[in-house]
Amino acid sequence: MPDAERERGFEPAGGDGPEADGGPARAAELRTAYEGLLRIRRLLGGREDVPAPWELRLMPRAVALVLEAAGFPPSAVDARGRRCRSGYRVAPSGTGRVEVSWPGPPGGGAAQEERERLTACAAELERHGWECLLYRGPRGRRFLEVEPAHRPPDPPAG
């Protein structure tokens, strides 16, 4: 592994990169990163279903980590930037939330499977403390808008 990659740490697949190596080394790194996410949540908040502060600052990364760890395939692009695989795509929405879509190569069937796949993604994300709303965007394509689930306020001290 090049030094630059080692310094940056594990980067979950967001769906806009090349097809990730699905080998045992990647699987081990993914497992370690996911277990670290859960450990940090337990240490900081005592619960695994509430995002940690770092996740709120790096929401696309945190959401992608949960989806990849759950076994959802990320979308991918080839060297020319064209979609070459159907799967999830995580991107900032510009509104302080994250958008998860299900793109794929033209004619690859992503549009037909997006509702079912995004519903499954939402269930996994909600289990991890994210609130997901399914929308229909331009050209009828569906996407999830993801944000931290609202927690009840802590009781007043005193």
Short mmCIF file of C-alpha atoms in Angstrom, two decimals:
data_model
loop_
_atom_site.label_atom_id
_atom_site.label_comp_id
_atom_site.label_asym_id
_atom_site.label_seq_id
_atom_site.Cartn_x
_atom_site.Cartn_y
_atom_site.Cartn_z
CA MET A 1 0.00 0.00 0.00
CA PRO A 2 1.49 3.41 -0.94
CA ASP A 3 2.36 5.74 1.97
CA ALA A 4 -0.25 8.32 0.89
CA GLU A 5 -3.02 5.69 1.13
CA ARG A 6 -1.79 4.49 4.51
CA GLU A 7 -1.81 8.07 5.88
CA ARG A 8 -5.31 8.77 4.56
CA GLY A 9 -6.74 5.61 6.08
CA PHE A 10 -9.56 3.46 4.79
CA GLU A 11 -11.84 5.20 2.31
CA PRO A 12 -15.27 3.64 1.80
CA ALA A 13 -16.55 3.43 -1.75
CA GLY A 14 -18.84 6.36 -2.50
CA GLY A 15 -19.98 5.17 -5.92
CA ASP A 16 -18.09 7.65 -8.11
CA GLY A 17 -14.74 5.89 -8.27
CA PRO A 18 -13.35 2.90 -10.11
CA GLU A 19 -14.54 -0.57 -9.17
CA ALA A 20 -13.07 -1.32 -5.76
CA ASP A 21 -10.89 -4.35 -5.26
CA GLY A 22 -13.20 -6.87 -3.64
CA GLY A 23 -10.33 -8.98 -2.31
CA PRO A 24 -9.64 -10.16 1.23
CA ALA A 25 -7.44 -7.14 2.07
CA ARG A 26 -10.26 -4.71 1.26
CA ALA A 27 -12.75 -6.85 3.20
CA ALA A 28 -10.46 -6.83 6.25
CA GLU A 29 -9.99 -3.04 6.05
CA LEU A 30 -13.74 -2.55 5.68
CA ARG A 31 -14.47 -4.77 8.68
CA THR A 32 -11.89 -2.90 10.80
CA ALA A 33 -13.28 0.50 9.78
CA TYR A 34 -16.87 -0.53 10.50
CA GLU A 35 -15.99 -2.06 13.87
CA GLY A 36 -14.11 1.16 14.67
CA LEU A 37 -17.21 3.20 13.83
CA LEU A 38 -19.31 1.13 16.25
CA ARG A 39 -16.62 1.27 18.95
CA ILE A 40 -16.38 5.07 18.71
CA ARG A 41 -20.17 5.33 18.95
CA ARG A 42 -20.22 3.18 22.09
CA LEU A 43 -17.39 5.13 23.71
CA LEU A 44 -18.81 8.57 22.97
CA GLY A 45 -22.51 7.97 23.41
CA GLY A 46 -22.95 4.54 24.86
CA ARG A 47 -25.06 3.45 21.87
CA GLU A 48 -24.36 2.01 18.43
CA ASP A 49 -27.45 3.57 16.82
CA VAL A 50 -26.43 7.24 17.20
CA PRO A 51 -23.88 8.79 14.82
CA ALA A 52 -20.66 10.03 16.42
CA PRO A 53 -19.58 13.68 16.02
CA TRP A 54 -17.02 12.82 13.32
CA GLU A 55 -19.81 11.21 11.28
CA LEU A 56 -21.79 14.45 11.33
CA ARG A 57 -18.76 16.32 9.95
CA LEU A 58 -18.06 13.66 7.31
CA MET A 59 -21.56 12.41 6.54
CA PRO A 60 -20.92 11.11 3.00
CA ARG A 61 -18.01 9.02 4.27
CA ALA A 62 -19.96 7.68 7.26
CA VAL A 63 -23.03 6.79 5.17
CA ALA A 64 -20.87 5.08 2.52
CA LEU A 65 -19.10 3.07 5.23
CA VAL A 66 -22.40 1.77 6.61
CA LEU A 67 -23.67 0.84 3.14
CA GLU A 68 -20.48 -0.87 2.03
CA ALA A 69 -20.17 -2.76 5.33
CA ALA A 70 -23.76 -3.97 4.91
CA GLY A 71 -22.79 -5.51 1.57
CA PHE A 72 -24.51 -3.08 -0.81
CA PRO A 73 -22.52 -2.71 -4.04
CA PRO A 74 -21.23 0.76 -4.84
CA SER A 75 -21.74 2.14 -8.31
CA ALA A 76 -18.52 2.62 -10.26
CA VAL A 77 -17.17 4.59 -13.20
CA ASP A 78 -14.58 3.59 -15.78
CA ALA A 79 -11.46 5.56 -16.76
CA ARG A 80 -13.59 7.82 -19.00
CA GLY A 81 -15.98 8.65 -16.15
CA ARG A 82 -18.86 6.53 -17.52
CA ARG A 83 -20.94 4.38 -15.20
CA CYS A 84 -19.83 0.78 -15.50
CA ARG A 85 -21.63 -0.79 -12.52
CA SER A 86 -24.98 -0.27 -10.80
CA GLY A 87 -25.00 0.42 -7.10
CA TYR A 88 -25.30 3.10 -4.45
CA ARG A 89 -23.81 6.55 -4.91
CA VAL A 90 -23.32 8.82 -1.90
CA ALA A 91 -22.87 12.57 -2.34
CA PRO A 92 -23.38 15.74 -0.31
CA SER A 93 -26.77 17.25 -1.13
CA GLY A 94 -25.76 20.87 -0.62
CA THR A 95 -28.33 21.22 2.17
CA GLY A 96 -26.27 19.73 5.01
CA ARG A 97 -27.59 16.29 4.21
CA VAL A 98 -26.39 13.38 2.12
CA GLU A 99 -28.02 12.08 -1.02
CA VAL A 100 -27.96 8.37 -1.85
CA SER A 101 -28.94 7.35 -5.37
CA TRP A 102 -28.79 4.09 -7.35
CA PRO A 103 -27.18 4.86 -10.73
CA GLY A 104 -25.84 2.41 -13.25
CA PRO A 105 -24.68 2.12 -16.84
CA PRO A 106 -27.20 3.02 -19.55
CA GLY A 107 -29.52 0.08 -20.15
CA GLY A 108 -28.20 -1.74 -17.07
CA GLY A 109 -31.52 -1.82 -15.22
CA ALA A 110 -30.61 0.48 -12.33
CA ALA A 111 -33.78 2.56 -12.77
CA GLN A 112 -35.96 -0.54 -12.43
CA GLU A 113 -34.30 -1.72 -9.23
CA GLU A 114 -33.67 1.63 -7.53
CA ARG A 115 -36.84 1.75 -5.41
CA GLU A 116 -36.27 -1.69 -3.90
CA ARG A 117 -32.52 -1.16 -3.43
CA LEU A 118 -32.88 2.34 -1.96
CA THR A 119 -35.58 1.09 0.43
CA ALA A 120 -33.15 -1.59 1.63
CA CYS A 121 -30.37 1.02 1.97
CA ALA A 122 -32.71 3.23 4.02
CA ALA A 123 -33.55 0.35 6.39
CA GLU A 124 -29.86 -0.26 7.04
CA LEU A 125 -29.07 3.41 7.51
CA GLU A 126 -32.01 3.91 9.87
CA ARG A 127 -30.76 0.98 11.96
CA HIS A 128 -27.54 2.99 12.31
CA GLY A 129 -29.19 6.22 13.44
CA TRP A 130 -29.82 7.99 10.14
CA GLU A 131 -33.17 9.32 8.98
CA CYS A 132 -33.93 8.66 5.31
CA LEU A 133 -36.60 10.13 3.06
CA LEU A 134 -37.21 8.68 -0.39
CA TYR A 135 -37.82 11.27 -3.12
CA ARG A 136 -38.39 11.23 -6.85
CA GLY A 137 -36.08 13.66 -8.59
CA PRO A 138 -35.60 14.93 -12.12
CA ARG A 139 -36.55 12.45 -14.83
CA GLY A 140 -38.41 10.38 -12.25
CA ARG A 141 -35.26 8.88 -10.67
CA ARG A 142 -35.50 8.15 -6.97
CA PHE A 143 -32.98 9.09 -4.30
CA LEU A 144 -32.68 9.12 -0.53
CA GLU A 145 -32.05 12.24 1.47
CA VAL A 146 -30.16 11.22 4.61
CA GLU A 147 -29.57 13.12 7.83
CA PRO A 148 -28.96 12.21 11.47
CA ALA A 149 -32.13 10.94 13.14
CA HIS A 150 -33.62 13.40 15.55
CA ARG A 151 -33.02 12.44 19.12
CA PRO A 152 -35.18 13.54 22.00
CA PRO A 153 -33.49 16.32 23.99
CA ASP A 154 -31.62 15.35 27.13
CA PRO A 155 -33.60 15.98 30.32
CA PRO A 156 -32.77 19.25 32.05
CA ALA A 157 -30.08 19.06 34.71
CA GLY A 158 -30.97 19.71 38.23
#
